[in-house]
Coordinates of C-alpha atoms in Angstrom, one line a residue:
M1 CA 42.3 -60.9 -31.4
V2 CA 45.6 -62.7 -30.5
T3 CA 46.1 -66.0 -32.5
A4 CA 48.6 -68.8 -32.5
A5 CA 49.5 -67.4 -35.8
H6 CA 50.0 -64.1 -34.8
P7 CA 51.0 -63.5 -31.2
V8 CA 51.6 -59.9 -31.2
S9 CA 48.7 -57.7 -31.0
V10 CA 48.9 -54.0 -32.6
P11 CA 45.9 -52.2 -33.5
V12 CA 45.8 -51.3 -37.2
V13 CA 42.4 -50.9 -38.1
A14 CA 39.4 -48.6 -36.9
P15 CA 37.0 -49.8 -34.2
A16 CA 34.3 -50.2 -36.8
A17 CA 36.3 -52.8 -38.8
R18 CA 37.3 -55.0 -35.7
L19 CA 35.0 -57.6 -36.4
R20 CA 37.2 -58.5 -39.5
H21 CA 39.7 -59.9 -37.3
L22 CA 37.3 -62.2 -35.1
G23 CA 38.5 -65.7 -35.4
P24 CA 37.4 -69.5 -34.2
N25 CA 40.1 -69.3 -31.4
W26 CA 37.4 -67.4 -29.2
Y27 CA 35.1 -70.4 -28.9
A28 CA 37.8 -71.4 -26.7
A29 CA 36.6 -69.0 -24.0
V30 CA 33.1 -70.9 -24.4
M31 CA 34.6 -74.2 -23.8
G32 CA 36.7 -72.8 -20.8
T33 CA 33.8 -71.2 -19.2
A34 CA 31.0 -74.2 -19.4
V35 CA 33.7 -76.4 -18.3
V36 CA 34.0 -74.8 -14.8
G37 CA 30.3 -75.5 -14.4
S38 CA 30.1 -79.2 -15.8
A39 CA 33.5 -80.4 -14.1
G40 CA 32.0 -79.0 -10.5
T41 CA 29.0 -81.0 -11.1
A42 CA 31.5 -84.2 -11.0
L43 CA 32.9 -83.4 -7.6
P44 CA 31.9 -84.8 -4.3
W45 CA 30.1 -81.4 -3.0
D46 CA 26.5 -80.8 -2.7
G47 CA 24.2 -77.7 -1.7
P48 CA 22.1 -74.7 -3.2
G49 CA 25.1 -72.8 -3.1
P50 CA 27.5 -74.6 -5.2
R51 CA 25.1 -75.4 -7.6
G52 CA 23.8 -72.0 -8.3
V53 CA 27.6 -70.9 -8.9
L54 CA 27.7 -73.9 -11.4
A55 CA 24.7 -73.0 -13.1
G56 CA 25.9 -69.3 -13.4
F57 CA 29.2 -70.5 -15.1
W58 CA 27.0 -72.5 -17.5
A59 CA 24.5 -69.8 -18.3
L60 CA 27.6 -67.5 -18.8
S61 CA 28.9 -69.9 -21.5
L62 CA 25.4 -70.2 -23.2
L63 CA 25.4 -66.2 -23.4
V64 CA 28.9 -66.1 -24.7
L65 CA 28.3 -68.6 -27.2
T66 CA 25.1 -67.0 -28.5
A67 CA 27.1 -63.8 -29.0
L68 CA 29.9 -65.5 -30.6
L69 CA 27.9 -67.7 -33.1
A70 CA 26.0 -64.2 -34.2
A71 CA 29.4 -62.2 -34.5
R72 CA 31.0 -65.1 -36.3
A73 CA 27.9 -65.3 -38.9
L74 CA 28.1 -61.6 -39.4
H75 CA 32.0 -61.9 -39.9
W76 CA 31.4 -64.6 -42.6
T77 CA 28.5 -62.3 -44.1
R78 CA 30.7 -59.2 -44.1
H79 CA 34.3 -60.5 -44.2
G80 CA 33.9 -63.7 -46.2
E81 CA 37.5 -63.2 -47.9
Q82 CA 38.9 -63.1 -44.3
A83 CA 36.9 -65.9 -42.7
R84 CA 38.2 -68.1 -45.8
A85 CA 42.0 -66.9 -45.4
Q86 CA 41.5 -68.0 -41.5
L87 CA 40.6 -71.6 -42.8
L88 CA 43.8 -71.6 -45.3
D89 CA 45.9 -70.2 -42.3
P90 CA 47.9 -73.5 -41.0
A91 CA 48.1 -71.7 -37.8
M92 CA 44.2 -70.7 -37.5
A93 CA 42.7 -73.6 -39.2
P94 CA 43.1 -76.1 -36.4
F95 CA 41.0 -73.7 -34.2
H96 CA 37.7 -74.4 -36.1
G97 CA 37.5 -77.5 -34.0
C98 CA 36.8 -75.5 -31.1
L99 CA 33.2 -74.6 -32.7
S100 CA 32.3 -78.3 -32.4
M101 CA 33.4 -78.3 -28.7
A102 CA 31.7 -75.2 -27.8
L103 CA 28.4 -76.6 -29.0
L104 CA 29.0 -79.7 -27.2
A105 CA 30.1 -78.2 -23.7
V106 CA 27.2 -75.9 -23.8
G107 CA 24.9 -78.7 -24.7
G108 CA 26.2 -81.1 -22.3
G109 CA 26.6 -78.5 -19.5
A110 CA 22.4 -78.1 -19.9
M111 CA 22.2 -81.6 -18.6
T112 CA 24.6 -81.0 -15.7
A113 CA 25.4 -77.7 -14.5
G114 CA 22.5 -76.2 -16.1
R115 CA 19.7 -78.3 -14.4
P116 CA 18.9 -75.9 -11.8
L117 CA 17.7 -73.3 -14.5
L118 CA 16.2 -75.9 -17.1
C119 CA 13.3 -78.3 -16.5
T120 CA 14.4 -82.0 -17.8
R121 CA 12.6 -81.5 -21.0
A122 CA 14.3 -78.3 -22.1
A123 CA 17.5 -79.4 -20.7
V124 CA 17.3 -82.4 -23.0
A125 CA 16.0 -80.6 -26.1
L126 CA 18.7 -78.1 -26.0
D127 CA 21.5 -80.6 -25.4
G128 CA 20.0 -82.7 -28.2
V129 CA 20.4 -79.9 -30.7
L130 CA 23.7 -78.6 -29.6
F131 CA 25.1 -82.5 -29.5
T132 CA 23.8 -83.2 -33.1
A133 CA 25.1 -79.7 -34.4
G134 CA 28.3 -80.4 -32.5
T135 CA 29.1 -83.7 -33.7
A136 CA 28.5 -82.7 -37.0
V137 CA 30.8 -79.8 -37.2
G138 CA 33.6 -81.9 -35.2
L139 CA 33.2 -84.8 -37.8
A140 CA 33.6 -82.2 -40.4
A141 CA 36.6 -80.6 -38.9
A142 CA 38.5 -84.0 -38.1
V143 CA 38.3 -84.7 -41.9
A144 CA 38.5 -81.1 -43.5
V145 CA 41.3 -79.6 -41.4
P146 CA 43.8 -82.6 -41.6
Y147 CA 43.1 -82.6 -45.5
L148 CA 43.8 -79.2 -45.6
M149 CA 47.1 -79.6 -43.7
A150 CA 48.2 -82.4 -46.4
V151 CA 47.3 -80.6 -49.6
R152 CA 47.2 -76.9 -48.9
H153 CA 49.2 -76.0 -45.6
R154 CA 52.5 -77.5 -45.9
I155 CA 53.1 -77.7 -42.4
E156 CA 56.9 -77.8 -41.5
P157 CA 58.0 -80.2 -38.7
S158 CA 59.1 -77.2 -36.6
Q159 CA 55.7 -75.9 -37.0
A160 CA 53.9 -79.1 -35.3
T161 CA 52.2 -77.6 -32.2
P162 CA 49.5 -79.0 -30.1
V163 CA 46.9 -76.8 -31.6
C164 CA 46.9 -79.2 -34.3
L165 CA 45.1 -81.6 -31.9
L166 CA 42.0 -79.3 -31.6
P167 CA 39.9 -80.9 -34.6
L168 CA 41.1 -84.3 -33.7
V169 CA 39.7 -84.2 -30.2
A170 CA 36.0 -82.6 -31.0
P171 CA 35.0 -86.2 -31.6
M172 CA 36.2 -87.3 -28.2
V173 CA 34.0 -84.5 -26.6
S174 CA 31.0 -85.9 -28.5
A175 CA 32.1 -89.2 -27.2
S176 CA 32.1 -88.1 -23.7
L177 CA 28.8 -86.2 -23.6
G178 CA 26.8 -88.3 -25.8
P179 CA 26.0 -90.8 -22.9
L180 CA 24.3 -88.1 -21.0
L181 CA 21.4 -88.2 -23.7
V182 CA 21.2 -92.0 -23.7
P183 CA 18.6 -92.5 -20.9
H184 CA 16.2 -89.9 -23.0
L185 CA 16.0 -92.1 -25.8
P186 CA 13.5 -95.0 -26.7
P187 CA 14.9 -98.2 -25.1
G188 CA 16.4 -100.6 -27.7
Q189 CA 18.1 -99.7 -30.9
P190 CA 17.9 -96.0 -30.3
R191 CA 19.7 -96.3 -27.1
K192 CA 22.4 -98.6 -28.3
T193 CA 23.2 -96.9 -31.2
L194 CA 23.9 -93.8 -29.6
L195 CA 26.0 -95.4 -27.0
L196 CA 27.7 -97.6 -29.6
G197 CA 28.2 -94.7 -31.7
C198 CA 29.9 -92.7 -28.9
L199 CA 32.2 -95.5 -28.7
A200 CA 33.1 -95.3 -32.3
L201 CA 33.9 -91.6 -31.8
F202 CA 36.1 -92.5 -29.1
G203 CA 38.1 -94.6 -31.1
L204 CA 38.2 -92.4 -33.8
S205 CA 39.6 -89.6 -31.8
L206 CA 42.1 -91.6 -29.9
F207 CA 43.9 -93.1 -33.0
A208 CA 43.9 -89.8 -34.7
V209 CA 45.4 -88.4 -31.8
L210 CA 48.0 -91.2 -31.4
L211 CA 49.0 -90.4 -34.9
M212 CA 49.6 -86.6 -34.1
L213 CA 51.1 -86.9 -30.6
P214 CA 54.5 -88.0 -31.7
L215 CA 55.0 -85.2 -34.4
V216 CA 54.3 -82.7 -31.2
F217 CA 56.5 -84.2 -28.6
G218 CA 59.2 -84.6 -31.5
R219 CA 58.8 -81.0 -32.2
L220 CA 59.9 -80.1 -28.6
I221 CA 62.8 -82.4 -28.5
V222 CA 64.3 -81.6 -32.0
H223 CA 63.6 -78.1 -32.3
G224 CA 63.1 -76.8 -28.4
A225 CA 60.8 -75.1 -26.8
L226 CA 57.6 -73.2 -28.2
P227 CA 57.5 -69.4 -29.0
L228 CA 56.6 -67.8 -25.6
A229 CA 53.0 -67.0 -26.8
L230 CA 52.2 -70.6 -27.8
T231 CA 53.5 -72.4 -24.4
P232 CA 50.1 -72.5 -23.0
T233 CA 49.1 -74.7 -25.9
L234 CA 51.3 -77.5 -24.3
F235 CA 48.1 -77.7 -22.0
L236 CA 46.0 -78.7 -25.0
V237 CA 47.5 -82.3 -24.9
L238 CA 45.7 -82.8 -21.7
G239 CA 42.4 -82.4 -23.7
P240 CA 42.6 -86.1 -25.3
L241 CA 44.0 -87.7 -22.2
G242 CA 41.4 -86.3 -20.0
Q243 CA 38.3 -86.3 -22.3
S244 CA 39.2 -89.9 -23.3
T245 CA 39.3 -91.2 -19.8
T246 CA 36.0 -89.2 -19.2
A247 CA 34.3 -90.8 -22.3
L248 CA 34.9 -94.5 -21.3
G249 CA 33.8 -93.4 -17.8
Q250 CA 30.4 -92.0 -19.2
I251 CA 29.8 -94.9 -21.5
A252 CA 30.2 -97.6 -19.0
D253 CA 27.9 -95.5 -16.7
A254 CA 25.3 -95.8 -19.3
A255 CA 26.0 -99.1 -20.5
P256 CA 23.8 -101.5 -17.9
G257 CA 20.4 -102.3 -19.6
V258 CA 21.6 -100.8 -23.0
V259 CA 24.3 -103.4 -24.2
P260 CA 23.9 -107.0 -22.9
A261 CA 26.0 -108.7 -20.6
P262 CA 29.1 -109.4 -20.5
Y263 CA 29.9 -106.3 -22.7
D264 CA 28.2 -104.0 -20.0
T265 CA 31.1 -105.2 -17.4
G266 CA 33.7 -105.3 -19.9
L267 CA 33.2 -101.4 -20.7
R268 CA 33.4 -100.7 -16.7
V269 CA 36.8 -102.9 -16.7
F270 CA 38.1 -101.4 -19.6
A271 CA 37.3 -97.5 -18.3
V272 CA 39.3 -98.4 -15.1
L273 CA 42.3 -100.2 -17.1
Y274 CA 42.4 -97.7 -19.5
G275 CA 41.8 -94.5 -17.6
V276 CA 44.2 -95.0 -14.7
P277 CA 47.6 -95.3 -16.9
V278 CA 46.1 -92.5 -19.2
M279 CA 45.7 -89.9 -16.1
G280 CA 49.1 -90.8 -14.8
F281 CA 50.3 -89.8 -18.3
A282 CA 48.2 -86.8 -18.1
L283 CA 49.9 -86.0 -14.7
L284 CA 53.4 -86.3 -16.3
W285 CA 52.4 -83.9 -19.2
L286 CA 50.8 -81.6 -16.8
A287 CA 54.1 -81.3 -15.0
L288 CA 56.0 -81.1 -18.3
A289 CA 53.5 -78.2 -19.3
T290 CA 53.8 -76.2 -16.2
A291 CA 57.7 -76.2 -16.4
H292 CA 57.6 -74.9 -19.8
V293 CA 54.8 -72.1 -18.9
V294 CA 57.1 -71.3 -15.8
R295 CA 59.9 -71.0 -18.3
A296 CA 58.0 -68.7 -20.8
R297 CA 56.5 -66.5 -18.2
R298 CA 59.8 -65.8 -16.9
R299 CA 61.2 -64.9 -20.3
G300 CA 58.4 -62.6 -20.6
M301 CA 55.4 -64.4 -21.9
G302 CA 52.3 -61.9 -21.7
F303 CA 48.6 -62.6 -22.1
A304 CA 47.3 -63.9 -25.2
M305 CA 44.1 -66.0 -26.1
T306 CA 46.3 -69.2 -26.0
W307 CA 45.8 -68.9 -22.2
W308 CA 42.4 -70.5 -22.7
A309 CA 44.4 -73.7 -23.0
F310 CA 44.9 -73.8 -19.5
T311 CA 41.3 -74.3 -18.8
F312 CA 39.3 -77.0 -20.9
P313 CA 42.0 -79.5 -21.0
V314 CA 42.5 -79.2 -17.4
G315 CA 38.5 -79.5 -17.2
T316 CA 38.7 -82.8 -18.9
C317 CA 41.2 -84.0 -16.2
V318 CA 39.0 -83.2 -13.5
T319 CA 36.0 -85.1 -15.0
G320 CA 38.3 -88.0 -15.7
A321 CA 39.6 -88.2 -12.4
A322 CA 36.2 -88.0 -11.1
A323 CA 35.1 -90.9 -13.4
L324 CA 37.8 -92.9 -12.0
A325 CA 36.7 -92.2 -8.5
R326 CA 33.3 -93.5 -9.2
H327 CA 34.7 -96.8 -10.5
T328 CA 37.5 -97.5 -8.3
A329 CA 36.1 -95.8 -5.1
L330 CA 39.7 -94.8 -4.6
A331 CA 39.9 -91.3 -2.5
G332 CA 43.0 -90.5 -4.3
S333 CA 41.0 -90.0 -7.5
E334 CA 38.5 -88.0 -5.8
A335 CA 41.2 -85.9 -4.2
L336 CA 42.9 -85.5 -7.6
A337 CA 39.8 -84.4 -8.9
V338 CA 39.3 -81.5 -6.2
A339 CA 42.9 -80.6 -6.6
L340 CA 42.6 -80.3 -10.6
Y341 CA 39.5 -78.3 -10.2
A342 CA 41.1 -75.8 -8.1
V343 CA 43.6 -75.2 -10.9
L344 CA 40.9 -75.0 -13.2
V345 CA 39.4 -72.1 -11.7
A346 CA 42.5 -70.4 -11.1
A347 CA 43.4 -70.6 -15.0
W348 CA 39.8 -69.5 -15.6
V349 CA 40.0 -66.2 -13.7
A350 CA 43.5 -65.7 -15.1
A351 CA 42.2 -66.5 -18.8
A352 CA 38.9 -64.3 -18.2
G353 CA 40.7 -61.5 -16.7
G354 CA 43.1 -61.2 -19.3
T355 CA 40.3 -61.4 -22.1
L356 CA 38.2 -58.6 -20.3
R357 CA 41.3 -56.3 -20.3
G358 CA 42.1 -57.1 -23.7
L359 CA 38.6 -56.3 -24.8
L360 CA 38.5 -53.1 -23.0
S361 CA 41.4 -51.8 -24.3
G362 CA 40.5 -52.9 -28.0
E363 CA 43.5 -54.8 -28.4
L364 CA 42.3 -58.4 -28.7
L365 CA 39.8 -57.0 -31.7
A366 CA 42.3 -55.1 -33.3
G367 CA 44.3 -56.2 -36.4
L368 CA 47.4 -58.1 -36.0
R369 CA 50.7 -57.4 -37.8
P370 CA 52.4 -60.8 -38.7
A371 CA 55.3 -61.8 -36.3
P372 CA 57.5 -64.0 -38.7
A373 CA 59.6 -65.4 -35.9
A374 CA 56.4 -66.9 -34.2
L375 CA 56.6 -70.1 -36.4
A376 CA 59.8 -70.1 -38.0
P377 CA 62.1 -73.1 -37.2
A378 CA 64.3 -72.5 -34.5
R379 CA 67.8 -71.9 -34.8
G380 CA 69.2 -73.0 -31.7
R381 CA 67.8 -73.8 -28.1
T382 CA 68.5 -70.3 -26.8
R383 CA 66.4 -68.8 -29.7
S384 CA 63.6 -71.0 -29.4
D385 CA 61.0 -68.6 -27.6
G386 CA 60.5 -66.7 -30.7
V387 CA 58.1 -63.9 -29.8
R388 CA 58.3 -62.0 -26.7

């Protein structure tokens, strides 16, 4: 396994003990696969061919999620001390938010990409279970991980990376997928409670992210570029931007008949007034992050599990652009969604290919020797790439 904490993989254990090193960062592969299917359903295409392909991606994400849940349960049973150490590791702890987002992504995908494979009742039941579990886990992570950062992890300013955003973004994923269940609840209080609960989750995540983002950007300006293996995590900043735009769009779509006028209209207006400038900033950050990745690639950046950061965050920007296209009827937003989706598919191919090669070679599930320079404060800009 390659993690943000130890980006250099060196096999040091026997194959039978490799499950010991399975971390929560592997859930990112579930998220990245599920979003290829769900984001594709938001695009302006139709036909049995595309629907079947998107359903295949969702089915694959469900299969991988099931396998990872079983493997992680076995990991906690047989290697509990290692699992607890991962929770107390400042570089690994934020990845516990990925469990929530993996559950939510697969559950929400059942209502969109997975519909050709499921009847409505089965899709709603599966999404209901995964949404409830994912939201509970996400809220727990959003409190527990920042608490551990404050009282146990002792993170230096030079160690503030976009990975810290992961547990804070999880409630935003709930906010964007919860509205899919609103029409399937009884009218009245149940629908209104879920819809306004999603709006509260939107605010919870948004303000928490706004507190963290200046630390991430300040780390880049003051301490220089991230270590090579961590450079792809710059794409994680796109997650809260695209997901928050998606969330408001979905909430506005579900609002008519659930909340009284003029609040339903106000939510539609808010979705556009918020989404347009935020997507503008997302494009700026996409360009900045891409420039950093190109630089890192030229300096020898190889594959690591952090490459999955190229997938889910970009997928949220696809759904965010598609939501703006629905509410503004702007052809430019529609074209942006299609272009970003092409980037998403290319990123998934790269991440999935690297993961498969790493699994076949045994490197990704082997023990890792610490790379002390990975998160050490940079001595100068010319040395800020850390690990090669």
